[in-house]
Amino acid sequence: MRSFGKLLTNEWLKLYKKRSFFVPYAVLAAMVLFIVYLFKSMGANEGGMLSGYEFSAWLFNKNGTGQMLTFMAIIGSAGILAKEHSLGTIKLLLIRGQGRSKILASKYVTVLLYSLTLSLVTLFVGIAAGGAAFGFQGVETGLVGALAAAGIHYAYMIVYVTITFLLGVLTRSAGASIGIGMMIVLMEGLVVQLLSRYAFTKYLLFTHADLSVYLNGGTPPVQGVTLPFSLGVIFVYLALFLGASFVTFKKRDVA
């Protein structure tokens, strides 16, 4: 367990030492501040109905700021293994006596933690900036709603980060992984809509990736589908994606 912790620390330090490490955080923070400015300048909260917590929860809409958040996570996860191949450092990593499964697991956990920090920065900046502009009223229910929205969107991010991680293992190309990953995010709604007439749609991952439909009594993606069923479908797909990633990485010749 200690060796895995060292691998995890090493992977995070490699991310942290990149010159571009803070760029996604700065972009997300600037975007949140700009949206607050727009809301204030347009008088979007003249009735005082919007609080900083509700504003922060709104930021995690998967078709708005949440989509940019997902893209940032995809970019970060795509390069964590592909860059090792392109720079040739993967060979040095493999000769240090650590198992391939442990190495790949440390990289996957790192991208999950990276995605989590992106979500937390967006959440905290949203609450702080939104609260300063619109007030902090309704803390008991508002904070719970903001945390729930952030958590549900993080689950959504995990789905696409895992897909991108698999693409990085298969293609060993950061550019291809990012391009395909982003295209899948943009096309998911259209794919589900086009295939909605077919019964097998309820078993598609894209149908269940967005769990926000279950908040506040929302309409399920497919009639009769429940939250436990959606979670089960997501779990099965993630297990398959990770299984394919580990099998491919363990059997691939990197010499």
PDB file of C-alpha atoms in Angstrom:
ATOM      1  CA  MET A   1       0.000   0.000   0.000  1.00  0.00           C
ATOM      2  CA  ARG A   2       2.913   2.312   0.783  1.00  0.00           C
ATOM      3  CA  SER A   3       4.418   1.723  -2.667  1.00  0.00           C
ATOM      4  CA  PHE A   4       1.074   2.603  -4.279  1.00  0.00           C
ATOM      5  CA  GLY A   5       0.985   5.794  -2.246  1.00  0.00           C
ATOM      6  CA  LYS A   6       4.432   6.698  -3.546  1.00  0.00           C
ATOM      7  CA  LEU A   7       3.312   6.036  -7.118  1.00  0.00           C
ATOM      8  CA  LEU A   8       0.243   8.196  -6.576  1.00  0.00           C
ATOM      9  CA  THR A   9       2.335  11.009  -5.109  1.00  0.00           C
ATOM     10  CA  ASN A  10       4.773  10.751  -8.005  1.00  0.00           C
ATOM     11  CA  GLU A  11       1.960  10.970 -10.570  1.00  0.00           C
ATOM     12  CA  TRP A  12       0.460  14.010  -8.861  1.00  0.00           C
ATOM     13  CA  LEU A  13       3.858  15.730  -8.704  1.00  0.00           C
ATOM     14  CA  LYS A  14       4.327  15.127 -12.427  1.00  0.00           C
ATOM     15  CA  LEU A  15       1.008  16.862 -13.046  1.00  0.00           C
ATOM     16  CA  TYR A  16       1.809  19.676 -10.628  1.00  0.00           C
ATOM     17  CA  LYS A  17       5.208  20.414 -12.180  1.00  0.00           C
ATOM     18  CA  LYS A  18       3.708  21.069 -15.602  1.00  0.00           C
ATOM     19  CA  ARG A  19       3.698  24.740 -16.527  1.00  0.00           C
ATOM     20  CA  SER A  20       0.064  24.467 -17.552  1.00  0.00           C
ATOM     21  CA  PHE A  21      -1.088  22.871 -14.277  1.00  0.00           C
ATOM     22  CA  PHE A  22      -2.897  25.939 -12.934  1.00  0.00           C
ATOM     23  CA  VAL A  23      -4.335  27.020 -16.290  1.00  0.00           C
ATOM     24  CA  PRO A  24      -7.561  24.938 -16.075  1.00  0.00           C
ATOM     25  CA  TYR A  25      -8.234  26.179 -12.538  1.00  0.00           C
ATOM     26  CA  ALA A  26      -7.655  29.782 -13.597  1.00  0.00           C
ATOM     27  CA  VAL A  27      -9.895  29.385 -16.653  1.00  0.00           C
ATOM     28  CA  LEU A  28     -12.723  27.886 -14.599  1.00  0.00           C
ATOM     29  CA  ALA A  29     -12.429  30.566 -11.904  1.00  0.00           C
ATOM     30  CA  ALA A  30     -12.387  33.342 -14.516  1.00  0.00           C
ATOM     31  CA  MET A  31     -15.415  31.812 -16.234  1.00  0.00           C
ATOM     32  CA  VAL A  32     -17.368  31.709 -12.980  1.00  0.00           C
ATOM     33  CA  LEU A  33     -16.493  35.337 -12.188  1.00  0.00           C
ATOM     34  CA  PHE A  34     -17.499  36.407 -15.690  1.00  0.00           C
ATOM     35  CA  ILE A  35     -20.869  34.672 -15.376  1.00  0.00           C
ATOM     36  CA  VAL A  36     -21.453  36.385 -12.024  1.00  0.00           C
ATOM     37  CA  TYR A  37     -20.672  39.717 -13.668  1.00  0.00           C
ATOM     38  CA  LEU A  38     -23.132  38.981 -16.493  1.00  0.00           C
ATOM     39  CA  PHE A  39     -25.862  37.998 -14.051  1.00  0.00           C
ATOM     40  CA  LYS A  40     -25.347  41.177 -12.037  1.00  0.00           C
ATOM     41  CA  SER A  41     -25.145  43.485 -15.052  1.00  0.00           C
ATOM     42  CA  MET A  42     -28.326  42.015 -16.560  1.00  0.00           C
ATOM     43  CA  GLY A  43     -30.217  42.191 -13.270  1.00  0.00           C
ATOM     44  CA  ALA A  44     -30.836  38.454 -13.298  1.00  0.00           C
ATOM     45  CA  ASN A  45     -31.458  38.418  -9.546  1.00  0.00           C
ATOM     46  CA  GLU A  46     -33.561  41.525  -9.044  1.00  0.00           C
ATOM     47  CA  GLY A  47     -36.144  39.580  -7.092  1.00  0.00           C
ATOM     48  CA  GLY A  48     -33.501  38.197  -4.748  1.00  0.00           C
ATOM     49  CA  MET A  49     -34.519  34.612  -5.516  1.00  0.00           C
ATOM     50  CA  LEU A  50     -30.987  33.449  -6.349  1.00  0.00           C
ATOM     51  CA  SER A  51     -28.393  32.751  -3.653  1.00  0.00           C
ATOM     52  CA  GLY A  52     -24.705  31.978  -3.964  1.00  0.00           C
ATOM     53  CA  TYR A  53     -25.445  28.317  -3.282  1.00  0.00           C
ATOM     54  CA  GLU A  54     -28.095  28.096  -5.985  1.00  0.00           C
ATOM     55  CA  PHE A  55     -25.788  29.882  -8.404  1.00  0.00           C
ATOM     56  CA  SER A  56     -23.025  27.393  -7.630  1.00  0.00           C
ATOM     57  CA  ALA A  57     -25.397  24.461  -8.196  1.00  0.00           C
ATOM     58  CA  TRP A  58     -26.456  25.960 -11.537  1.00  0.00           C
ATOM     59  CA  LEU A  59     -22.810  26.013 -12.657  1.00  0.00           C
ATOM     60  CA  PHE A  60     -22.770  22.213 -12.773  1.00  0.00           C
ATOM     61  CA  ASN A  61     -25.323  21.997 -15.588  1.00  0.00           C
ATOM     62  CA  LYS A  62     -23.711  19.561 -18.005  1.00  0.00           C
ATOM     63  CA  ASN A  63     -24.672  21.701 -21.003  1.00  0.00           C
ATOM     64  CA  GLY A  64     -23.174  24.908 -19.619  1.00  0.00           C
ATOM     65  CA  THR A  65     -20.176  25.527 -17.404  1.00  0.00           C
ATOM     66  CA  GLY A  66     -20.310  21.861 -16.461  1.00  0.00           C
ATOM     67  CA  GLN A  67     -19.451  20.919 -20.029  1.00  0.00           C
ATOM     68  CA  MET A  68     -16.290  23.039 -19.910  1.00  0.00           C
ATOM     69  CA  LEU A  69     -15.448  21.377 -16.600  1.00  0.00           C
ATOM     70  CA  THR A  70     -15.795  17.963 -18.242  1.00  0.00           C
ATOM     71  CA  PHE A  71     -13.600  19.048 -21.151  1.00  0.00           C
ATOM     72  CA  MET A  72     -10.885  20.186 -18.725  1.00  0.00           C
ATOM     73  CA  ALA A  73     -10.975  16.799 -17.012  1.00  0.00           C
ATOM     74  CA  ILE A  74     -10.782  15.010 -20.374  1.00  0.00           C
ATOM     75  CA  ILE A  75      -7.724  17.029 -21.395  1.00  0.00           C
ATOM     76  CA  GLY A  76      -5.999  16.202 -18.118  1.00  0.00           C
ATOM     77  CA  SER A  77      -6.777  12.485 -18.249  1.00  0.00           C
ATOM     78  CA  ALA A  78      -5.864  12.023 -21.912  1.00  0.00           C
ATOM     79  CA  GLY A  79      -2.223  12.943 -21.518  1.00  0.00           C
ATOM     80  CA  ILE A  80      -1.342  11.186 -18.284  1.00  0.00           C
ATOM     81  CA  LEU A  81      -0.358   7.959 -20.064  1.00  0.00           C
ATOM     82  CA  ALA A  82      -0.047   9.080 -23.688  1.00  0.00           C
ATOM     83  CA  LYS A  83       2.673  11.604 -22.795  1.00  0.00           C
ATOM     84  CA  GLU A  84       4.673   8.826 -21.113  1.00  0.00           C
ATOM     85  CA  HIS A  85       4.682   6.933 -24.412  1.00  0.00           C
ATOM     86  CA  SER A  86       5.506   9.954 -26.560  1.00  0.00           C
ATOM     87  CA  LEU A  87       8.393  11.006 -24.304  1.00  0.00           C
ATOM     88  CA  GLY A  88       9.648   7.460 -23.797  1.00  0.00           C
ATOM     89  CA  THR A  89       9.445   7.744 -20.006  1.00  0.00           C
ATOM     90  CA  ILE A  90       7.048   4.803 -19.774  1.00  0.00           C
ATOM     91  CA  LYS A  91      10.032   2.448 -20.157  1.00  0.00           C
ATOM     92  CA  LEU A  92      11.777   4.006 -17.165  1.00  0.00           C
ATOM     93  CA  LEU A  93       8.596   3.698 -15.139  1.00  0.00           C
ATOM     94  CA  LEU A  94       8.200   0.002 -15.912  1.00  0.00           C
ATOM     95  CA  ILE A  95      11.749  -1.013 -14.947  1.00  0.00           C
ATOM     96  CA  ARG A  96      11.436   0.284 -11.375  1.00  0.00           C
ATOM     97  CA  GLY A  97       9.991  -2.981 -10.120  1.00  0.00           C
ATOM     98  CA  GLN A  98       6.371  -1.882  -9.810  1.00  0.00           C
ATOM     99  CA  GLY A  99       3.659  -3.999 -11.410  1.00  0.00           C
ATOM    100  CA  ARG A 100       1.933  -2.656 -14.494  1.00  0.00           C
ATOM    101  CA  SER A 101      -1.479  -2.894 -12.866  1.00  0.00           C
ATOM    102  CA  LYS A 102      -0.313  -0.814  -9.912  1.00  0.00           C
ATOM    103  CA  ILE A 103       1.233   1.794 -12.226  1.00  0.00           C
ATOM    104  CA  LEU A 104      -1.926   2.102 -14.312  1.00  0.00           C
ATOM    105  CA  ALA A 105      -4.124   2.187 -11.207  1.00  0.00           C
ATOM    106  CA  SER A 106      -2.083   5.070  -9.786  1.00  0.00           C
ATOM    107  CA  LYS A 107      -2.561   7.005 -13.018  1.00  0.00           C
ATOM    108  CA  TYR A 108      -6.307   6.380 -13.019  1.00  0.00           C
ATOM    109  CA  VAL A 109      -6.709   7.440  -9.385  1.00  0.00           C
ATOM    110  CA  THR A 110      -4.655  10.550 -10.172  1.00  0.00           C
ATOM    111  CA  VAL A 111      -7.016  11.623 -12.959  1.00  0.00           C
ATOM    112  CA  LEU A 112      -9.986  11.038 -10.644  1.00  0.00           C
ATOM    113  CA  LEU A 113      -8.367  13.245  -8.000  1.00  0.00           C
ATOM    114  CA  TYR A 114      -7.505  15.851 -10.617  1.00  0.00           C
ATOM    115  CA  SER A 115     -11.118  15.889 -11.811  1.00  0.00           C
ATOM    116  CA  LEU A 116     -12.279  16.188  -8.209  1.00  0.00           C
ATOM    117  CA  THR A 117     -10.066  19.236  -7.596  1.00  0.00           C
ATOM    118  CA  LEU A 118     -11.483  20.897 -10.717  1.00  0.00           C
ATOM    119  CA  SER A 119     -14.994  20.329  -9.369  1.00  0.00           C
ATOM    120  CA  LEU A 120     -14.093  21.623  -5.912  1.00  0.00           C
ATOM    121  CA  VAL A 121     -12.491  24.792  -7.278  1.00  0.00           C
ATOM    122  CA  THR A 122     -15.603  25.462  -9.375  1.00  0.00           C
ATOM    123  CA  LEU A 123     -17.839  24.795  -6.365  1.00  0.00           C
ATOM    124  CA  PHE A 124     -15.942  27.017  -3.936  1.00  0.00           C
ATOM    125  CA  VAL A 125     -15.410  29.886  -6.379  1.00  0.00           C
ATOM    126  CA  GLY A 126     -19.074  29.651  -7.361  1.00  0.00           C
ATOM    127  CA  ILE A 127     -20.258  29.823  -3.747  1.00  0.00           C
ATOM    128  CA  ALA A 128     -17.843  32.630  -2.840  1.00  0.00           C
ATOM    129  CA  ALA A 129     -18.437  34.790  -5.915  1.00  0.00           C
ATOM    130  CA  GLY A 130     -22.142  33.998  -6.123  1.00  0.00           C
ATOM    131  CA  GLY A 131     -22.589  34.636  -2.419  1.00  0.00           C
ATOM    132  CA  ALA A 132     -20.767  37.959  -2.605  1.00  0.00           C
ATOM    133  CA  ALA A 133     -23.007  39.019  -5.495  1.00  0.00           C
ATOM    134  CA  PHE A 134     -26.356  37.476  -4.535  1.00  0.00           C
ATOM    135  CA  GLY A 135     -26.084  36.689  -0.829  1.00  0.00           C
ATOM    136  CA  PHE A 136     -25.697  33.545   1.263  1.00  0.00           C
ATOM    137  CA  GLN A 137     -29.334  33.085   2.256  1.00  0.00           C
ATOM    138  CA  GLY A 138     -30.773  29.596   2.537  1.00  0.00           C
ATOM    139  CA  VAL A 139     -27.534  27.990   3.675  1.00  0.00           C
ATOM    140  CA  GLU A 140     -29.156  24.805   5.016  1.00  0.00           C
ATOM    141  CA  THR A 141     -30.925  23.756   1.826  1.00  0.00           C
ATOM    142  CA  GLY A 142     -28.777  25.742  -0.600  1.00  0.00           C
ATOM    143  CA  LEU A 143     -25.473  24.220   0.457  1.00  0.00           C
ATOM    144  CA  VAL A 144     -26.895  20.700   0.282  1.00  0.00           C
ATOM    145  CA  GLY A 145     -28.210  21.426  -3.216  1.00  0.00           C
ATOM    146  CA  ALA A 146     -24.853  22.795  -4.355  1.00  0.00           C
ATOM    147  CA  LEU A 147     -22.976  19.785  -2.971  1.00  0.00           C
ATOM    148  CA  ALA A 148     -25.483  17.402  -4.570  1.00  0.00           C
ATOM    149  CA  ALA A 149     -25.163  19.111  -7.963  1.00  0.00           C
ATOM    150  CA  ALA A 150     -21.365  19.013  -7.741  1.00  0.00           C
ATOM    151  CA  GLY A 151     -21.365  15.358  -6.695  1.00  0.00           C
ATOM    152  CA  ILE A 152     -23.717  14.277  -9.469  1.00  0.00           C
ATOM    153  CA  HIS A 153     -21.695  16.150 -12.071  1.00  0.00           C
ATOM    154  CA  TYR A 154     -18.508  14.574 -10.716  1.00  0.00           C
ATOM    155  CA  ALA A 155     -20.060  11.152 -11.331  1.00  0.00           C
ATOM    156  CA  TYR A 156     -20.809  12.325 -14.888  1.00  0.00           C
ATOM    157  CA  MET A 157     -17.180  13.412 -15.269  1.00  0.00           C
ATOM    158  CA  ILE A 158     -15.925  10.038 -14.034  1.00  0.00           C
ATOM    159  CA  VAL A 159     -17.749   8.344 -16.913  1.00  0.00           C
ATOM    160  CA  TYR A 160     -16.036  10.439 -19.583  1.00  0.00           C
ATOM    161  CA  VAL A 161     -12.685  10.573 -17.821  1.00  0.00           C
ATOM    162  CA  THR A 162     -12.719   6.762 -17.758  1.00  0.00           C
ATOM    163  CA  ILE A 163     -13.609   6.589 -21.456  1.00  0.00           C
ATOM    164  CA  THR A 164     -10.791   9.021 -22.264  1.00  0.00           C
ATOM    165  CA  PHE A 165      -8.396   7.060 -20.054  1.00  0.00           C
ATOM    166  CA  LEU A 166      -9.220   3.898 -22.026  1.00  0.00           C
ATOM    167  CA  LEU A 167      -8.694   5.767 -25.292  1.00  0.00           C
ATOM    168  CA  GLY A 168      -5.307   6.932 -24.032  1.00  0.00           C
ATOM    169  CA  VAL A 169      -4.306   3.347 -23.282  1.00  0.00           C
ATOM    170  CA  LEU A 170      -5.535   2.066 -26.652  1.00  0.00           C
ATOM    171  CA  THR A 171      -4.254   4.847 -28.916  1.00  0.00           C
ATOM    172  CA  ARG A 172      -1.271   6.147 -26.900  1.00  0.00           C
ATOM    173  CA  SER A 173      -2.162   9.530 -28.402  1.00  0.00           C
ATOM    174  CA  ALA A 174      -3.268  12.467 -26.254  1.00  0.00           C
ATOM    175  CA  GLY A 175      -4.651  14.349 -29.258  1.00  0.00           C
ATOM    176  CA  ALA A 176      -6.794  11.453 -30.455  1.00  0.00           C
ATOM    177  CA  SER A 177      -8.056  10.722 -26.943  1.00  0.00           C
ATOM    178  CA  ILE A 178      -9.024  14.345 -26.335  1.00  0.00           C
ATOM    179  CA  GLY A 179     -10.713  14.707 -29.718  1.00  0.00           C
ATOM    180  CA  ILE A 180     -12.709  11.495 -29.451  1.00  0.00           C
ATOM    181  CA  GLY A 181     -13.570  12.105 -25.787  1.00  0.00           C
ATOM    182  CA  MET A 182     -14.917  15.593 -26.457  1.00  0.00           C
ATOM    183  CA  MET A 183     -16.829  14.413 -29.508  1.00  0.00           C
ATOM    184  CA  ILE A 184     -18.538  11.717 -27.433  1.00  0.00           C
ATOM    185  CA  VAL A 185     -19.589  14.326 -24.850  1.00  0.00           C
ATOM    186  CA  LEU A 186     -21.024  16.566 -27.564  1.00  0.00           C
ATOM    187  CA  MET A 187     -22.802  13.717 -29.358  1.00  0.00           C
ATOM    188  CA  GLU A 188     -24.263  11.826 -26.387  1.00  0.00           C
ATOM    189  CA  GLY A 189     -27.575  13.678 -26.338  1.00  0.00           C
ATOM    190  CA  LEU A 190     -28.090  13.292 -30.078  1.00  0.00           C
ATOM    191  CA  VAL A 191     -27.247   9.581 -29.956  1.00  0.00           C
ATOM    192  CA  VAL A 192     -29.756   8.941 -27.166  1.00  0.00           C
ATOM    193  CA  GLN A 193     -32.424  10.975 -28.949  1.00  0.00           C
ATOM    194  CA  LEU A 194     -31.947   9.137 -32.255  1.00  0.00           C
ATOM    195  CA  LEU A 195     -32.032   5.724 -30.600  1.00  0.00           C
ATOM    196  CA  SER A 196     -34.768   6.457 -28.052  1.00  0.00           C
ATOM    197  CA  ARG A 197     -37.338   4.457 -30.013  1.00  0.00           C
ATOM    198  CA  TYR A 198     -35.397   1.230 -29.490  1.00  0.00           C
ATOM    199  CA  ALA A 199     -35.663  -0.891 -26.346  1.00  0.00           C
ATOM    200  CA  PHE A 200     -31.896  -1.358 -26.039  1.00  0.00           C
ATOM    201  CA  THR A 201     -31.496   2.379 -25.359  1.00  0.00           C
ATOM    202  CA  LYS A 202     -32.099   1.714 -21.659  1.00  0.00           C
ATOM    203  CA  TYR A 203     -28.846  -0.265 -21.606  1.00  0.00           C
ATOM    204  CA  LEU A 204     -26.691   2.412 -23.262  1.00  0.00           C
ATOM    205  CA  LEU A 205     -24.197   4.193 -21.034  1.00  0.00           C
ATOM    206  CA  PHE A 206     -25.040   7.619 -22.467  1.00  0.00           C
ATOM    207  CA  THR A 207     -28.653   7.208 -21.378  1.00  0.00           C
ATOM    208  CA  HIS A 208     -27.590   7.030 -17.735  1.00  0.00           C
ATOM    209  CA  ALA A 209     -24.445   9.176 -17.524  1.00  0.00           C
ATOM    210  CA  ASP A 210     -26.332  12.281 -16.372  1.00  0.00           C
ATOM    211  CA  LEU A 211     -27.844  11.438 -12.988  1.00  0.00           C
ATOM    212  CA  SER A 212     -29.121  14.981 -12.428  1.00  0.00           C
ATOM    213  CA  VAL A 213     -32.462  13.933 -13.931  1.00  0.00           C
ATOM    214  CA  TYR A 214     -33.194  12.173 -10.638  1.00  0.00           C
ATOM    215  CA  LEU A 215     -32.835  15.376  -8.618  1.00  0.00           C
ATOM    216  CA  ASN A 216     -36.014  17.008  -7.324  1.00  0.00           C
ATOM    217  CA  GLY A 217     -38.269  14.386  -8.890  1.00  0.00           C
ATOM    218  CA  GLY A 218     -36.955  14.802 -12.421  1.00  0.00           C
ATOM    219  CA  THR A 219     -38.015  12.626 -15.345  1.00  0.00           C
ATOM    220  CA  PRO A 220     -35.885   9.464 -15.830  1.00  0.00           C
ATOM    221  CA  PRO A 221     -34.032   9.159 -19.153  1.00  0.00           C
ATOM    222  CA  VAL A 222     -36.170   6.159 -20.134  1.00  0.00           C
ATOM    223  CA  GLN A 223     -39.621   5.330 -18.791  1.00  0.00           C
ATOM    224  CA  GLY A 224     -39.441   2.898 -15.895  1.00  0.00           C
ATOM    225  CA  VAL A 225     -35.714   3.392 -15.258  1.00  0.00           C
ATOM    226  CA  THR A 226     -34.667   4.022 -11.646  1.00  0.00           C
ATOM    227  CA  LEU A 227     -31.583   5.521 -10.013  1.00  0.00           C
ATOM    228  CA  PRO A 228     -30.251   2.118  -8.827  1.00  0.00           C
ATOM    229  CA  PHE A 229     -30.622   0.778 -12.379  1.00  0.00           C
ATOM    230  CA  SER A 230     -28.740   3.755 -13.822  1.00  0.00           C
ATOM    231  CA  LEU A 231     -25.972   3.338 -11.252  1.00  0.00           C
ATOM    232  CA  GLY A 232     -25.765  -0.356 -12.093  1.00  0.00           C
ATOM    233  CA  VAL A 233     -25.436   0.332 -15.823  1.00  0.00           C
ATOM    234  CA  ILE A 234     -22.719   2.919 -15.183  1.00  0.00           C
ATOM    235  CA  PHE A 235     -20.835   0.526 -12.896  1.00  0.00           C
ATOM    236  CA  VAL A 236     -20.889  -2.281 -15.474  1.00  0.00           C
ATOM    237  CA  TYR A 237     -19.601  -0.035 -18.263  1.00  0.00           C
ATOM    238  CA  LEU A 238     -16.859   1.452 -16.090  1.00  0.00           C
ATOM    239  CA  ALA A 239     -15.772  -2.035 -15.043  1.00  0.00           C
ATOM    240  CA  LEU A 240     -15.583  -3.076 -18.707  1.00  0.00           C
ATOM    241  CA  PHE A 241     -13.628   0.047 -19.694  1.00  0.00           C
ATOM    242  CA  LEU A 242     -11.157  -0.350 -16.852  1.00  0.00           C
ATOM    243  CA  GLY A 243     -10.828  -4.079 -17.512  1.00  0.00           C
ATOM    244  CA  ALA A 244      -9.998  -3.387 -21.161  1.00  0.00           C
ATOM    245  CA  SER A 245      -7.494  -0.708 -20.099  1.00  0.00           C
ATOM    246  CA  PHE A 246      -5.632  -2.960 -17.672  1.00  0.00           C
ATOM    247  CA  VAL A 247      -5.593  -5.994 -19.980  1.00  0.00           C
ATOM    248  CA  THR A 248      -4.278  -3.900 -22.884  1.00  0.00           C
ATOM    249  CA  PHE A 249      -1.623  -2.160 -20.781  1.00  0.00           C
ATOM    250  CA  LYS A 250      -0.378  -5.395 -19.211  1.00  0.00           C
ATOM    251  CA  LYS A 251      -0.061  -7.224 -22.537  1.00  0.00           C
ATOM    252  CA  ARG A 252       1.318  -4.381 -24.671  1.00  0.00           C
ATOM    253  CA  ASP A 253       4.993  -4.372 -25.591  1.00  0.00           C
ATOM    254  CA  VAL A 254       6.500  -0.973 -24.819  1.00  0.00           C
ATOM    255  CA  ALA A 255      10.090  -1.853 -25.600  1.00  0.00           C
TER     256      ALA A 255
END
